[in-house]
Amino acid sequence: VSARVLLPLFCNYPGIGKVAVNYPDRLGGGGGEGHVNFAIGLAGMDPFMDYRGQPDAQSKVMAVTRIAVADEVAAASELVMGKVDRVPVAIARGVRYVPGDGSARELVRERGYDLFR
């Protein structure tokens, strides 16, 4: 089931306000040891939190900082869902994200810039 199919189901659930769906899976390798959840499906949100042009904590204007918030949420989901606990869904409340029609495909780095492929 895709994230886009699940989104309307959660939007119509009583008592839930702004909703996005993040569908995680595990990835091993990359830059380090161990497995980390990352977003492979997404609906209702922009996958990034874009800080370019904004001042950081030292008042320096950020030029390239875009946080992959969809991957951050997917990684955190493992902490509450567990690999072997058979918990199919995690609800992350209070997550700051930009509502939108983003796709997890946007998180895939172009081959020429990817150090791990």
Tab-separated table of C-alpha atoms in Angstrom:
chain	number	residue	atom	x	y	z
A	1	VAL	CA	0.000	0.000	0.000
A	2	SER	CA	1.435	3.378	-0.962
A	3	ALA	CA	1.682	6.463	1.242
A	4	ARG	CA	-0.659	8.308	-1.137
A	5	VAL	CA	-3.324	5.625	-0.621
A	6	LEU	CA	-2.938	5.764	3.175
A	7	LEU	CA	-3.060	9.579	3.473
A	8	PRO	CA	-6.842	10.008	2.974
A	9	LEU	CA	-7.528	7.242	5.500
A	10	PHE	CA	-5.606	9.096	8.212
A	11	CYS	CA	-6.996	12.514	7.205
A	12	ASN	CA	-10.540	11.296	7.842
A	13	TYR	CA	-9.752	9.813	11.250
A	14	PRO	CA	-11.606	11.742	14.020
A	15	GLY	CA	-9.500	14.131	16.081
A	16	ILE	CA	-6.512	14.207	13.744
A	17	GLY	CA	-5.542	17.538	12.240
A	18	LYS	CA	-2.701	18.118	9.780
A	19	VAL	CA	-1.407	14.737	8.568
A	20	ALA	CA	1.402	13.376	6.422
A	21	VAL	CA	2.303	9.753	5.740
A	22	ASN	CA	5.896	8.542	5.725
A	23	TYR	CA	6.523	4.941	4.656
A	24	PRO	CA	9.901	3.735	6.011
A	25	ASP	CA	12.217	0.892	5.101
A	26	ARG	CA	15.697	-0.068	6.275
A	27	LEU	CA	18.990	0.670	4.572
A	28	GLY	CA	22.347	-0.779	5.510
A	29	GLY	CA	25.752	0.391	4.437
A	30	GLY	CA	26.195	3.913	3.192
A	31	GLY	CA	28.590	5.828	5.385
A	32	GLY	CA	28.530	3.601	8.452
A	33	GLU	CA	27.709	0.318	10.111
A	34	GLY	CA	24.190	-0.741	11.056
A	35	HIS	CA	20.775	-0.250	9.526
A	36	VAL	CA	18.730	2.946	9.515
A	37	ASN	CA	15.116	3.521	8.448
A	38	PHE	CA	14.636	5.968	5.601
A	39	ALA	CA	11.593	7.199	3.684
A	40	ILE	CA	10.629	5.147	0.620
A	41	GLY	CA	7.082	6.524	0.386
A	42	LEU	CA	5.705	9.931	1.242
A	43	ALA	CA	2.423	11.844	1.020
A	44	GLY	CA	1.177	15.140	2.411
A	45	MET	CA	4.559	16.746	3.048
A	46	ASP	CA	7.646	18.192	1.441
A	47	PRO	CA	10.510	15.766	2.143
A	48	PHE	CA	12.811	18.638	3.117
A	49	MET	CA	12.910	21.449	5.646
A	50	ASP	CA	14.746	24.146	3.688
A	51	TYR	CA	16.859	26.510	5.777
A	52	ARG	CA	18.717	28.174	2.903
A	53	GLY	CA	18.783	31.943	3.312
A	54	GLN	CA	17.930	31.797	7.025
A	55	PRO	CA	20.327	32.690	9.853
A	56	ASP	CA	21.737	29.879	12.003
A	57	ALA	CA	22.312	30.036	15.785
A	58	GLN	CA	25.426	32.187	15.200
A	59	SER	CA	23.509	34.547	12.865
A	60	LYS	CA	25.345	33.270	9.775
A	61	VAL	CA	23.114	32.888	6.726
A	62	MET	CA	22.827	29.254	5.678
A	63	ALA	CA	23.546	28.629	2.011
A	64	VAL	CA	23.024	24.888	1.503
A	65	THR	CA	21.213	23.453	4.552
A	66	ARG	CA	18.204	21.332	3.668
A	67	ILE	CA	17.195	18.784	6.307
A	68	ALA	CA	15.744	15.535	4.952
A	69	VAL	CA	12.900	15.662	7.488
A	70	ALA	CA	11.147	12.675	5.878
A	71	ASP	CA	14.239	10.525	6.454
A	72	GLU	CA	14.661	11.912	9.990
A	73	VAL	CA	11.098	10.858	10.885
A	74	ALA	CA	11.562	7.459	9.223
A	75	ALA	CA	14.770	6.872	11.200
A	76	ALA	CA	13.071	7.822	14.476
A	77	SER	CA	10.172	5.461	13.738
A	78	GLU	CA	12.432	2.443	14.277
A	79	LEU	CA	12.907	3.505	17.906
A	80	VAL	CA	9.202	3.031	18.655
A	81	MET	CA	8.208	0.387	16.099
A	82	GLY	CA	11.155	-1.977	16.470
A	83	LYS	CA	12.367	-4.412	13.842
A	84	VAL	CA	10.808	-7.539	15.393
A	85	ASP	CA	7.977	-6.091	17.508
A	86	ARG	CA	5.373	-6.210	14.714
A	87	VAL	CA	4.247	-2.632	15.337
A	88	PRO	CA	2.935	-1.556	11.899
A	89	VAL	CA	2.393	2.170	12.506
A	90	ALA	CA	3.961	4.930	14.570
A	91	ILE	CA	2.351	8.319	15.134
A	92	ALA	CA	4.849	11.168	15.427
A	93	ARG	CA	3.191	14.198	16.981
A	94	GLY	CA	4.709	17.662	16.994
A	95	VAL	CA	6.981	17.100	14.002
A	96	ARG	CA	7.673	20.329	12.132
A	97	TYR	CA	7.278	19.813	8.401
A	98	VAL	CA	6.119	21.669	5.328
A	99	PRO	CA	2.768	20.354	4.048
A	100	GLY	CA	2.894	19.583	0.356
A	101	ASP	CA	2.831	17.034	-2.415
A	102	GLY	CA	6.425	15.850	-2.084
A	103	SER	CA	7.816	12.486	-3.066
A	104	ALA	CA	10.435	10.231	-1.489
A	105	ARG	CA	12.078	10.189	-4.935
A	106	GLU	CA	13.246	13.742	-4.220
A	107	LEU	CA	15.471	12.344	-1.444
A	108	VAL	CA	17.541	10.256	-3.870
A	109	ARG	CA	20.797	12.036	-4.675
A	110	GLU	CA	21.829	12.298	-8.324
A	111	ARG	CA	24.313	9.569	-9.238
A	112	GLY	CA	27.100	12.077	-9.963
A	113	TYR	CA	26.870	13.448	-6.405
A	114	ASP	CA	26.336	10.110	-4.634
A	115	LEU	CA	29.459	8.864	-2.842
A	116	PHE	CA	27.957	5.480	-1.916
A	117	ARG	CA	26.572	4.067	-5.180
